[in-house]
Amino acid sequence: MMWKVLLVALSMAVNLSSGGFPYVEPTEGDVWPRPQMMQQEETYMLVRPGTFRFSVTGEDCDILQEALQRYTGAMLRSTSYRNRESSWRRSEDFNGYLDTVSVNLMKPCEDYPHQDMDEQYEIKIDSPDQPASGTITAQSIWGILRGLESFSQLLIPDGLEYRVKSTQIQDFPRFSFRGFMLDTARHYLPLRKIFENLDLMAMNKFNVFHWHLVDDQSFPYESAVFPDLSKEGSFSPIHIYTGENISDVVEYARLRGIRVLPEFDTPGHTKAWGPGQPGLLTTCYEDEKPDGTYGPIDPTKEENYDFLRSLLTEVTDRFHDHYIHLGGDEVDFDCWKSNQNITEFMKKMNFTGDYSKLESFYITKLIELVSHLPTENGYLVWQEVFDNGVDVADDTIIHIWKNRTLPEVWKEELKKVTQAGYKTVLSSCWYLNDISYGQDWKKYYECDPQDFDGTEDQKTLVMGGEACMWGEYVDGTNLIPRTWPRASVVAEKLWSSAAHTNSTSAAVPRLEEHRCRLLDRGHRVEPLWPSYCMSDVDL
Amino acid sequence: MMWKVLLVALSMAVNLSSGGFPYVEPTEGDVWPRPQMMQQEETYMLVRPGTFRFSVTGEDCDILQEALQRYTGAMLRSTSYRNRESSWRRSEDFNGYLDTVSVNLMKPCEDYPHQDMDEQYEIKIDSPDQPASGTITAQSIWGILRGLESFSQLLIPDGLEYRVKSTQIQDFPRFSFRGFMLDTARHYLPLRKIFENLDLMAMNKFNVFHWHLVDDQSFPYESAVFPDLSKEGSFSPIHIYTGENISDVVEYARLRGIRVLPEFDTPGHTKAWGPGQPGLLTTCYEDEKPDGTYGPIDPTKEENYDFLRSLLTEVTDRFHDHYIHLGGDEVDFDCWKSNQNITEFMKKMNFTGDYSKLESFYITKLIELVSHLPTENGYLVWQEVFDNGVDVADDTIIHIWKNRTLPEVWKEELKKVTQAGYKTVLSSCWYLNDISYGQDWKKYYECDPQDFDGTEDQKTLVMGGEACMWGEYVDGTNLIPRTWPRASVVAEKLWSSAAHTNSTSAAVPRLEEHRCRLLDRGHRVEPLWPSYCMSDVDL
């Protein structure tokens, strides 16, 4: 068709960002995030939905069986390109039908994904050493999951069948911590949206769901030990997550190779904890009388540490991950300053006037307590804990989030944290809630968590990064379109090699295909530039 | 419940925008946009879904019948407050059951809404002069439609029934032009989303749907006279609007008292017109050879005006409104400059070197042509046409859109345009596509189109305003949440009195109720601050 030829010609002539006629020609059957090594030929095989199946040739387990079922469904129900005629069938590049793909898991399954999990995998479709056949091979179940996702992305709808180019992939992640954070305190997020978001995370090879469960605005986590917390602190009796809900989320994530990292942010960001646990928060005073408001957790009361120990024992048991996120950001000292008990305690402790010492006192006790939970957890903390000089355990991960518009400042922080020998995760450049008009995805793609002044040893302490979607302006109405495919851009930076992710213009046609793929799979992911997908007419 | 009391107390103590615990207590049964005069008592009546009906006591027509059916459905299916117990039934303020509301249309229906339509209405529920009964009265069907919307908003779910406070409303719009613009060229919008958006417009008393149909990126409008335009210029054969689709949209809007104002923007913004109408666009040259690209419509060719006459004859016939939007913004002169034919034509016309004269020559001919169409249309043009000094007809509406971040500049433009005696519509402060982090709705609420230095006569030339949602980053995935309730804020500025809309903090509790109401009615409208609605758990 005439329009097509012209569109392509113009898209090459015109810079996408400068306006004009910015139609983007998508790639076909490319993989997002980009594999470390991928080689494709013009020859291809055809997958017929009626006869295609996976064949398990190595180890097996529930995670694998559920994944095979899921991917058979997801791959073979694309609605895209529905008006397209079958085109390649009779070409001389046709190398036969791909009716089986062998799935070769070489080691027994692990139960839960973890920080050191092996995600490496290999795909061969009609390769020189194994012509006319297909295999996905990995040492671990987590690698198989990543490989299945990649394989599903190789399929190009072609009439009622699917083309797969002759392909070899050897792939592994650049970073072991590839996180995405949701905030369910500023707004409640329905479970259905959390599940959908986990699906999308899996399609983008994220492996950590950081769940910022509670905050000043609400406490939706329903505790069995302290049921009053959500009874008094949630928005309403139906705006909660029960113990069963939590288990369902952890299981849903586990089956997709995603860890669930709960955050119970203290001592600040806790206003909604107060009503359900009287005495926990600091009473604020004005003119020597309580003014009816409350501040951070009162660090002077020993019973508050007992409470935290009991609560976190339950939490770490429910969430299964070795790590828990303890927060520690943005502690407001005003209320502590107004409270006479606090002042006296600080005098006794020789802290007088230095409230960050009081904060450190609290965090130190909290960390000590967490280290001695039955599950012996490790933890993440927001960067303030490091900035304040708190003595944390060796395997602590410092979560850098500040100075979002000043790269030189967070680069300096990366340098300091790793100089001190701590592991770290970067979020400063990936606050997806900071929306703006235009192609902000480019700035996410241009951020590299190892791009700071430090030794090789320091660089290896960077475990990865995390995209954050804070919830002040986000609930079930806009979570999915606002997050995706903007988070996909971060996902590729965290999985793919630095050398493969240094050009936004090279990413454009691949991102165009990926966005349409996510849409085809039924997710309302928003556009990144003027364009179209065949399935957007059905929205 | 404890949490509720606490939340209310804190929301009063804390400034919403400064963080803290910003739960907002919504109003109950308030109307958005705010009526010119509304008086409510604590006494109330109860509406029982099983027995309630409207009774037509004046004129009748299809628009009225369809509206009564629609509102009976919309009002009585709210899912909100579902856990709430019936509370007021036995109170001494109970004034009986409201089983019938009389709908008294005093003049016969008009077929189509129009610029001078009468939208005034009156509502009396259990008023002193008509106790224990309800009436909606208006001179025109358009007033009845606005009144039905307001009445539906008075209903407060109460167990399985609805409370309505004793209420008197006398209402009419501040501005006669209350527009909302969608762009279906940068992305295609499914018809379903256009209908949903019209529903939301009606709930917010917008009365003009400005449809920016075509642009550089695509030409989805299917013309019967020139079918090649969409055949060659649409994104794909399924990304189009057929003649029947257009009729359906016009009819859907008509039934809701909304005009559909089509825009066919020329001579720039027309790249997608080119493939389907060879010779229409200016051929661009480089080194005295055509470089394969095209510029604005070629204003030197007489046959191009014949083409436009035929196309616009069809368009004005299909859309029925007296007005058509002719565009005229952002004409790029580079291509004209490169073309020798153009240069010669300009020499002949004595325009040499002054390309805005050539632009004016084109626009003058276009306007002349539109004025002599069978439907004798009036028109809107973007402000550049006025800025370039083109001689336009007296009833032309100048659409101001530039200098969005510089109020002093668009205020100066308002002054100049009205000084010249032209009618005008303001969009500069209401470009909803310009998203940002935070509560941008406040800045929309603080914009007033009559707030400029001019005489009373000049102020009356301001017909109103229009919220624009340009489509570069918007398609069916994110249109509804990104637009609403941000557009609701503009709607209130355009309907309600200046004195009633000068405080964002007074608007907050009413906007909170309105947002939850739109959500309850099934629309995915996004949150404006940390909060919740009972129905957001079902998203």
CSV table of N, CA and C in Angstrom, one decimal, chain A residues 1-3 6-7 10 20-23 82-83 186-188 190 192-193 216-217 231-239 271-272 275 293 433-439 472-478 481-482 515 519 524-534 536-539, chain B residues 1-3 6-7 10 20-22 82-83 186-188 190 192-193 216-217 231-239 271-272 275 293-294 433-439 472-478 481-482 515 519 524-534 536-539:
chain,number,residue,atom,x,y,z
A,1,MET,N,0.8,-1.2,0.0
A,1,MET,CA,0.0,0.0,0.0
A,1,MET,C,0.9,1.2,0.0
A,2,MET,N,0.4,2.2,-0.7
A,2,MET,CA,1.1,3.5,-0.9
A,2,MET,C,1.5,4.1,0.5
A,3,TRP,N,0.5,4.2,1.4
A,3,TRP,CA,0.8,4.9,2.7
A,3,TRP,C,1.9,4.3,3.4
A,6,LEU,N,5.3,5.3,1.9
A,6,LEU,CA,5.6,6.7,2.3
A,6,LEU,C,6.0,6.8,3.7
A,7,LEU,N,5.2,6.2,4.6
A,7,LEU,CA,5.4,6.3,6.0
A,7,LEU,C,6.8,5.8,6.4
A,10,LEU,N,9.4,8.4,5.2
A,10,LEU,CA,9.4,9.6,6.0
A,10,LEU,C,10.0,9.4,7.4
A,20,GLY,N,6.8,16.0,12.8
A,20,GLY,CA,6.8,15.6,11.4
A,20,GLY,C,5.9,14.4,11.2
A,21,PHE,N,6.4,13.3,10.9
A,21,PHE,CA,5.5,12.2,10.5
A,21,PHE,C,6.1,11.0,11.2
A,22,PRO,N,6.0,10.9,12.5
A,22,PRO,CA,6.8,10.0,13.3
A,22,PRO,C,6.3,8.6,13.4
A,23,TYR,N,5.9,8.0,12.3
A,23,TYR,CA,5.5,6.6,12.3
A,23,TYR,C,6.8,5.8,12.4
A,82,ARG,N,-4.0,-9.2,12.5
A,82,ARG,CA,-5.1,-10.1,12.2
A,82,ARG,C,-5.5,-10.0,10.7
A,83,ASN,N,-5.3,-8.8,10.2
A,83,ASN,CA,-5.7,-8.7,8.8
A,83,ASN,C,-4.6,-9.0,7.8
A,186,ARG,N,-0.9,5.1,49.6
A,186,ARG,CA,-1.5,6.4,49.1
A,186,ARG,C,-2.8,6.2,48.4
A,187,HIS,N,-2.8,5.1,47.7
A,187,HIS,CA,-4.1,4.5,47.2
A,187,HIS,C,-4.1,3.0,47.3
A,188,TYR,N,-5.2,2.5,47.5
A,188,TYR,CA,-5.3,1.0,47.5
A,188,TYR,C,-5.3,0.5,46.1
A,190,PRO,N,-6.3,-2.7,43.7
A,190,PRO,CA,-7.0,-4.0,43.8
A,190,PRO,C,-6.0,-5.2,43.4
A,192,ARG,N,-6.3,-7.7,41.6
A,192,ARG,CA,-6.3,-7.9,40.2
A,192,ARG,C,-5.2,-7.1,39.5
A,193,LYS,N,-5.0,-5.9,39.9
A,193,LYS,CA,-4.0,-5.0,39.3
A,193,LYS,C,-2.6,-5.4,39.7
A,216,ASP,N,1.8,6.7,55.8
A,216,ASP,CA,1.0,7.7,56.5
A,216,ASP,C,-0.5,7.6,56.2
A,217,GLN,N,-0.8,7.4,54.9
A,217,GLN,CA,-2.2,7.5,54.5
A,217,GLN,C,-3.1,6.3,54.8
A,231,LYS,N,-7.7,-2.6,60.9
A,231,LYS,CA,-9.1,-2.3,61.2
A,231,LYS,C,-9.2,-0.7,61.4
A,232,GLU,N,-8.2,-0.2,62.1
A,232,GLU,CA,-8.3,1.3,62.4
A,232,GLU,C,-7.5,2.1,61.4
A,233,GLY,N,-6.6,1.5,60.6
A,233,GLY,CA,-5.7,2.3,59.8
A,233,GLY,C,-5.9,2.2,58.3
A,234,SER,N,-6.8,1.3,57.9
A,234,SER,CA,-7.1,1.2,56.4
A,234,SER,C,-8.1,2.2,56.0
A,235,PHE,N,-8.2,2.5,54.7
A,235,PHE,CA,-9.2,3.5,54.2
A,235,PHE,C,-10.6,3.0,54.6
A,236,SER,N,-10.9,1.8,54.5
A,236,SER,CA,-12.2,1.2,54.8
A,236,SER,C,-12.0,-0.3,55.0
A,237,PRO,N,-13.0,-0.9,55.6
A,237,PRO,CA,-12.9,-2.4,55.8
A,237,PRO,C,-12.7,-3.2,54.6
A,238,ILE,N,-13.0,-2.7,53.4
A,238,ILE,CA,-12.7,-3.5,52.2
A,238,ILE,C,-11.4,-3.1,51.5
A,239,HIS,N,-10.8,-2.0,52.0
A,239,HIS,CA,-9.5,-1.6,51.4
A,239,HIS,C,-8.3,-2.3,52.2
A,271,LYS,N,2.0,7.4,60.1
A,271,LYS,CA,0.8,7.9,60.7
A,271,LYS,C,-0.4,7.0,60.8
A,272,ALA,N,-0.6,6.2,59.8
A,272,ALA,CA,-1.7,5.2,59.7
A,272,ALA,C,-1.6,4.0,60.7
A,275,PRO,N,-3.6,4.7,65.0
A,275,PRO,CA,-4.9,4.4,65.6
A,275,PRO,C,-5.0,2.9,66.0
A,293,THR,N,-2.0,15.5,67.4
A,293,THR,CA,-1.3,14.8,66.2
A,293,THR,C,-0.2,13.9,66.7
A,433,ASN,N,6.6,7.7,38.8
A,433,ASN,CA,5.5,8.6,39.1
A,433,ASN,C,5.7,10.0,38.7
A,434,ASP,N,7.0,10.4,38.5
A,434,ASP,CA,7.3,11.8,38.1
A,434,ASP,C,7.0,11.9,36.6
A,435,ILE,N,5.7,12.1,36.3
A,435,ILE,CA,5.4,12.1,34.9
A,435,ILE,C,5.6,13.5,34.3
A,436,SER,N,5.7,13.6,33.0
A,436,SER,CA,5.9,14.8,32.3
A,436,SER,C,5.4,14.6,30.8
A,437,TYR,N,5.2,15.7,30.1
A,437,TYR,CA,4.8,15.7,28.7
A,437,TYR,C,6.0,15.3,27.9
A,438,GLY,N,5.9,14.4,27.0
A,438,GLY,CA,6.9,14.1,26.1
A,438,GLY,C,7.5,12.7,26.3
A,439,GLN,N,8.7,12.5,25.7
A,439,GLN,CA,9.3,11.1,25.7
A,439,GLN,C,10.3,11.0,26.8
A,472,GLU,N,0.7,8.5,45.1
A,472,GLU,CA,-0.1,9.7,45.4
A,472,GLU,C,-1.2,9.9,44.4
A,473,TYR,N,-0.8,9.7,43.1
A,473,TYR,CA,-1.8,10.0,42.0
A,473,TYR,C,-2.1,8.8,41.2
A,474,VAL,N,-1.9,7.6,41.8
A,474,VAL,CA,-2.1,6.4,41.0
A,474,VAL,C,-3.0,5.4,41.8
A,475,ASP,N,-4.0,4.9,41.1
A,475,ASP,CA,-4.7,3.7,41.7
A,475,ASP,C,-5.1,2.8,40.5
A,476,GLY,N,-6.1,1.9,40.8
A,476,GLY,CA,-6.4,0.9,39.7
A,476,GLY,C,-6.8,1.5,38.4
A,477,THR,N,-7.2,2.8,38.4
A,477,THR,CA,-7.7,3.4,37.1
A,477,THR,C,-6.5,3.7,36.1
A,478,ASN,N,-5.4,4.0,36.7
A,478,ASN,CA,-4.3,4.5,35.8
A,478,ASN,C,-3.0,3.8,36.0
A,481,PRO,N,-1.5,1.7,32.4
A,481,PRO,CA,-1.0,2.6,31.4
A,481,PRO,C,0.1,3.6,31.8
A,482,ARG,N,0.0,4.0,33.0
A,482,ARG,CA,1.1,5.0,33.4
A,482,ARG,C,2.4,4.3,33.6
A,515,ARG,N,5.8,-2.8,22.8
A,515,ARG,CA,4.6,-2.1,23.3
A,515,ARG,C,3.4,-2.8,22.7
A,519,LEU,N,0.3,-4.9,24.5
A,519,LEU,CA,-1.1,-4.6,24.2
A,519,LEU,C,-1.8,-5.8,23.6
A,524,ARG,N,-3.4,-2.7,28.9
A,524,ARG,CA,-3.6,-1.4,28.5
A,524,ARG,C,-2.3,-0.5,28.7
A,525,VAL,N,-1.3,-0.8,27.9
A,525,VAL,CA,-0.1,-0.1,28.1
A,525,VAL,C,0.0,1.1,27.1
A,526,GLU,N,0.4,2.3,27.6
A,526,GLU,CA,0.2,3.5,26.8
A,526,GLU,C,1.2,3.7,25.7
A,527,PRO,N,0.9,4.5,24.7
A,527,PRO,CA,1.9,4.8,23.6
A,527,PRO,C,3.0,5.7,24.1
A,528,LEU,N,4.2,5.6,23.4
A,528,LEU,CA,5.3,6.4,23.7
A,528,LEU,C,5.6,7.5,22.7
A,529,TRP,N,4.9,7.4,21.6
A,529,TRP,CA,5.0,8.4,20.5
A,529,TRP,C,3.8,8.2,19.6
A,530,PRO,N,3.6,9.1,18.6
A,530,PRO,CA,2.5,8.9,17.7
A,530,PRO,C,2.7,7.6,16.9
A,531,SER,N,1.8,6.7,16.9
A,531,SER,CA,1.9,5.4,16.2
A,531,SER,C,0.6,4.6,16.4
A,532,TYR,N,0.6,3.4,16.0
A,532,TYR,CA,-0.5,2.5,16.2
A,532,TYR,C,-0.1,1.1,16.4
A,533,CYS,N,-1.0,0.3,17.0
A,533,CYS,CA,-0.9,-1.2,17.0
A,533,CYS,C,-2.2,-1.7,16.4
A,534,MET,N,-2.2,-2.9,15.8
A,534,MET,CA,-3.4,-3.4,15.2
A,534,MET,C,-4.4,-3.6,16.2
A,536,ASP,N,-5.0,-1.8,18.9
A,536,ASP,CA,-5.5,-0.7,19.7
A,536,ASP,C,-6.9,-0.3,19.2
A,537,VAL,N,-7.4,-0.8,18.1
A,537,VAL,CA,-8.8,-0.5,17.8
A,537,VAL,C,-9.8,-1.1,18.7
A,538,ASP,N,-9.4,-2.2,19.4
A,538,ASP,CA,-10.3,-2.9,20.2
A,538,ASP,C,-10.4,-2.4,21.7
A,539,LEU,N,-9.7,-1.4,22.0
A,539,LEU,CA,-9.6,-0.9,23.4
A,539,LEU,C,-11.0,-0.3,23.8
B,1,MET,N,-16.5,4.4,63.3
B,1,MET,CA,-15.2,3.7,63.4
B,1,MET,C,-14.1,4.7,63.8
B,2,MET,N,-13.2,4.3,64.6
B,2,MET,CA,-12.1,5.1,65.0
B,2,MET,C,-11.3,5.8,63.9
B,3,TRP,N,-11.0,5.0,62.9
B,3,TRP,CA,-10.2,5.5,61.8
B,3,TRP,C,-10.8,6.7,61.1
B,6,LEU,N,-10.6,9.9,63.2
B,6,LEU,CA,-9.3,10.4,63.1
B,6,LEU,C,-8.9,11.0,61.8
B,7,LEU,N,-9.3,10.3,60.7
B,7,LEU,CA,-9.0,10.8,59.4
B,7,LEU,C,-9.6,12.2,59.1
B,10,LEU,N,-7.7,14.9,61.1
B,10,LEU,CA,-6.4,15.2,60.5
B,10,LEU,C,-6.6,15.9,59.2
B,20,GLY,N,1.3,14.8,54.5
B,20,GLY,CA,0.8,14.5,55.8
B,20,GLY,C,-0.2,13.4,55.7
B,21,PHE,N,-1.5,13.7,56.0
B,21,PHE,CA,-2.5,12.6,56.0
B,21,PHE,C,-3.7,13.1,55.2
B,22,PRO,N,-3.5,13.2,53.9
B,22,PRO,CA,-4.5,14.1,53.2
B,22,PRO,C,-5.8,13.4,52.8
B,82,ARG,N,-21.6,0.7,49.2
B,82,ARG,CA,-22.4,-0.5,49.3
B,82,ARG,C,-22.4,-1.1,50.7
B,83,ASN,N,-21.4,-0.8,51.5
B,83,ASN,CA,-21.3,-1.4,52.8
B,83,ASN,C,-22.0,-0.5,53.8
B,186,ARG,N,-2.9,11.6,15.8
B,186,ARG,CA,-1.6,11.1,16.3
B,186,ARG,C,-1.8,9.7,16.8
B,187,HIS,N,-2.9,9.4,17.4
B,187,HIS,CA,-3.3,8.0,17.6
B,187,HIS,C,-4.8,7.9,17.2
B,188,TYR,N,-5.1,6.7,16.8
B,188,TYR,CA,-6.5,6.4,16.6
B,188,TYR,C,-7.2,6.2,17.9
B,190,PRO,N,-10.6,4.4,19.5
B,190,PRO,CA,-11.7,3.5,19.2
B,190,PRO,C,-13.0,4.3,19.4
B,192,ARG,N,-15.7,3.3,20.8
B,192,ARG,CA,-16.1,3.1,22.1
B,192,ARG,C,-15.6,4.2,23.1
B,193,LYS,N,-14.3,4.6,22.9
B,193,LYS,CA,-13.8,5.6,23.8
B,193,LYS,C,-14.3,6.9,23.5
B,216,ASP,N,-0.9,15.5,10.3
B,216,ASP,CA,0.3,14.9,9.6
B,216,ASP,C,0.3,13.4,9.7
B,217,GLN,N,0.0,12.9,10.9
B,217,GLN,CA,0.3,11.5,11.2
B,217,GLN,C,-0.7,10.5,10.6
B,231,LYS,N,-7.8,5.7,2.6
B,231,LYS,CA,-7.2,4.5,2.1
B,231,LYS,C,-5.7,4.6,2.1
B,232,GLU,N,-5.2,5.7,1.7
B,232,GLU,CA,-3.7,5.9,1.6
B,232,GLU,C,-3.2,6.6,2.9
B,233,GLY,N,-4.0,7.3,3.6
B,233,GLY,CA,-3.5,8.1,4.7
B,233,GLY,C,-3.8,7.7,6.1
B,234,SER,N,-4.6,6.6,6.2
B,234,SER,CA,-4.8,6.1,7.6
B,234,SER,C,-3.7,5.2,8.0
B,235,PHE,N,-3.6,4.9,9.3
B,235,PHE,CA,-2.6,4.0,9.8
B,235,PHE,C,-2.7,2.6,9.2
B,236,SER,N,-4.0,2.2,9.1
B,236,SER,CA,-4.2,0.9,8.5
B,236,SER,C,-5.7,0.9,8.1
B,237,PRO,N,-6.1,-0.1,7.3
B,237,PRO,CA,-7.5,-0.1,6.8
B,237,PRO,C,-8.5,-0.2,7.9
B,238,ILE,N,-8.1,-0.6,9.1
B,238,ILE,CA,-9.1,-0.7,10.2
B,238,ILE,C,-9.0,0.5,11.1
B,239,HIS,N,-8.0,1.4,10.9
B,239,HIS,CA,-7.9,2.6,11.7
B,239,HIS,C,-8.6,3.8,11.0
B,271,LYS,N,0.3,16.4,6.2
B,271,LYS,CA,1.1,15.4,5.5
B,271,LYS,C,0.4,14.1,5.2
B,272,ALA,N,-0.6,13.7,6.0
B,272,ALA,CA,-1.3,12.4,5.7
B,272,ALA,C,-2.3,12.6,4.7
B,275,PRO,N,-0.8,11.4,0.3
B,275,PRO,CA,-0.8,10.1,-0.5
B,275,PRO,C,-2.1,9.9,-1.2
B,293,THR,N,9.9,14.8,-0.1
B,293,THR,CA,9.0,15.1,1.0
B,293,THR,C,8.0,16.2,0.5
B,294,TYR,N,7.0,16.4,1.3
B,294,TYR,CA,5.9,17.4,1.0
B,294,TYR,C,5.6,18.4,2.1
B,433,ASN,N,-3.1,17.6,27.8
B,433,ASN,CA,-2.0,16.7,27.4
B,433,ASN,C,-0.7,17.1,28.1
B,434,ASP,N,-0.6,18.3,28.5
B,434,ASP,CA,0.6,18.7,29.3
B,434,ASP,C,0.6,18.2,30.7
B,435,ILE,N,1.0,17.0,30.8
B,435,ILE,CA,0.9,16.4,32.2
B,435,ILE,C,2.1,16.7,33.0
B,436,SER,N,1.9,16.6,34.3
B,436,SER,CA,3.1,16.8,35.2
B,436,SER,C,2.7,16.2,36.5
B,437,TYR,N,3.8,16.0,37.4
B,437,TYR,CA,3.6,15.4,38.6
B,437,TYR,C,2.9,16.3,39.6
B,438,GLY,N,1.9,15.9,40.3
B,438,GLY,CA,1.3,16.8,41.3
B,438,GLY,C,-0.1,17.2,40.9
B,439,GLN,N,-0.6,18.2,41.7
B,439,GLN,CA,-2.0,18.6,41.5
B,439,GLN,C,-2.2,19.7,40.5
B,472,GLU,N,-0.5,12.9,20.9
B,472,GLU,CA,0.8,12.4,20.7
B,472,GLU,C,1.1,11.2,21.6
B,473,TYR,N,0.6,11.3,22.9
B,473,TYR,CA,0.9,10.2,23.9
B,473,TYR,C,-0.4,9.6,24.4
B,474,VAL,N,-1.4,9.7,23.7
B,474,VAL,CA,-2.7,9.3,24.2
B,474,VAL,C,-3.4,8.4,23.2
B,475,ASP,N,-3.9,7.2,23.6
B,475,ASP,CA,-4.8,6.4,22.8
B,475,ASP,C,-5.8,5.8,23.7
B,476,GLY,N,-6.5,4.8,23.2
B,476,GLY,CA,-7.5,4.1,24.0
B,476,GLY,C,-7.0,3.6,25.4
B,477,THR,N,-5.7,3.4,25.5
B,477,THR,CA,-5.2,2.8,26.8
B,477,THR,C,-5.3,3.8,27.9
B,478,ASN,N,-5.1,5.1,27.6
B,478,ASN,CA,-4.9,6.0,28.7
B,478,ASN,C,-5.8,7.3,28.6
B,481,PRO,N,-8.5,7.8,31.9
B,481,PRO,CA,-7.9,8.3,33.2
B,481,PRO,C,-7.1,9.5,33.1
B,482,ARG,N,-6.4,9.8,31.9
B,482,ARG,CA,-5.6,11.0,31.8
B,482,ARG,C,-6.5,12.2,31.7
B,515,ARG,N,-15.4,12.9,41.6
B,515,ARG,CA,-14.5,11.8,41.1
B,515,ARG,C,-15.1,10.4,41.4
B,519,LEU,N,-16.4,7.4,38.9
B,519,LEU,CA,-15.9,6.0,39.0
B,519,LEU,C,-17.0,5.1,39.3
B,524,ARG,N,-13.1,4.8,34.4
B,524,ARG,CA,-11.8,4.8,35.0
B,524,ARG,C,-11.1,6.1,35.1
B,525,VAL,N,-11.7,6.9,36.0
B,525,VAL,CA,-11.1,8.3,36.1
B,525,VAL,C,-10.1,8.3,37.3
B,526,GLU,N,-9.0,9.0,37.0
B,526,GLU,CA,-7.9,8.9,37.9
B,526,GLU,C,-8.0,9.7,39.2
B,527,PRO,N,-7.3,9.4,40.2
B,527,PRO,CA,-7.3,10.2,41.5
B,527,PRO,C,-6.5,11.5,41.4
B,528,LEU,N,-6.9,12.5,42.2
B,528,LEU,CA,-6.3,13.8,42.1
B,528,LEU,C,-5.4,14.0,43.3
B,529,TRP,N,-5.5,13.1,44.3
B,529,TRP,CA,-4.7,13.2,45.6
B,529,TRP,C,-4.9,11.9,46.3
B,530,PRO,N,-4.1,11.6,47.3
B,530,PRO,CA,-4.2,10.4,48.1
B,530,PRO,C,-5.7,10.3,48.7
B,531,SER,N,-6.4,9.2,48.4
B,531,SER,CA,-7.7,9.1,48.8
B,531,SER,C,-8.3,7.7,48.4
B,532,TYR,N,-9.5,7.5,48.5
B,532,TYR,CA,-10.1,6.3,48.0
B,532,TYR,C,-11.6,6.5,47.7
B,533,CYS,N,-12.2,5.6,46.9
B,533,CYS,CA,-13.6,5.6,46.6
B,533,CYS,C,-14.0,4.1,47.0
B,534,MET,N,-15.2,3.9,47.4
B,534,MET,CA,-15.6,2.5,47.7
B,534,MET,C,-15.5,1.6,46.5
B,536,ASP,N,-13.3,1.7,44.1
B,536,ASP,CA,-12.0,1.5,43.5
B,536,ASP,C,-11.4,0.2,43.8
B,537,VAL,N,-12.0,-0.6,44.7
B,537,VAL,CA,-11.5,-2.0,44.9
B,537,VAL,C,-11.9,-2.9,43.8
B,538,ASP,N,-12.9,-2.5,43.0
B,538,ASP,CA,-13.4,-3.4,41.9
B,538,ASP,C,-12.7,-3.1,40.5
B,539,LEU,N,-11.7,-2.2,40.5
B,539,LEU,CA,-11.0,-1.9,39.2
B,539,LEU,C,-10.2,-3.1,38.7
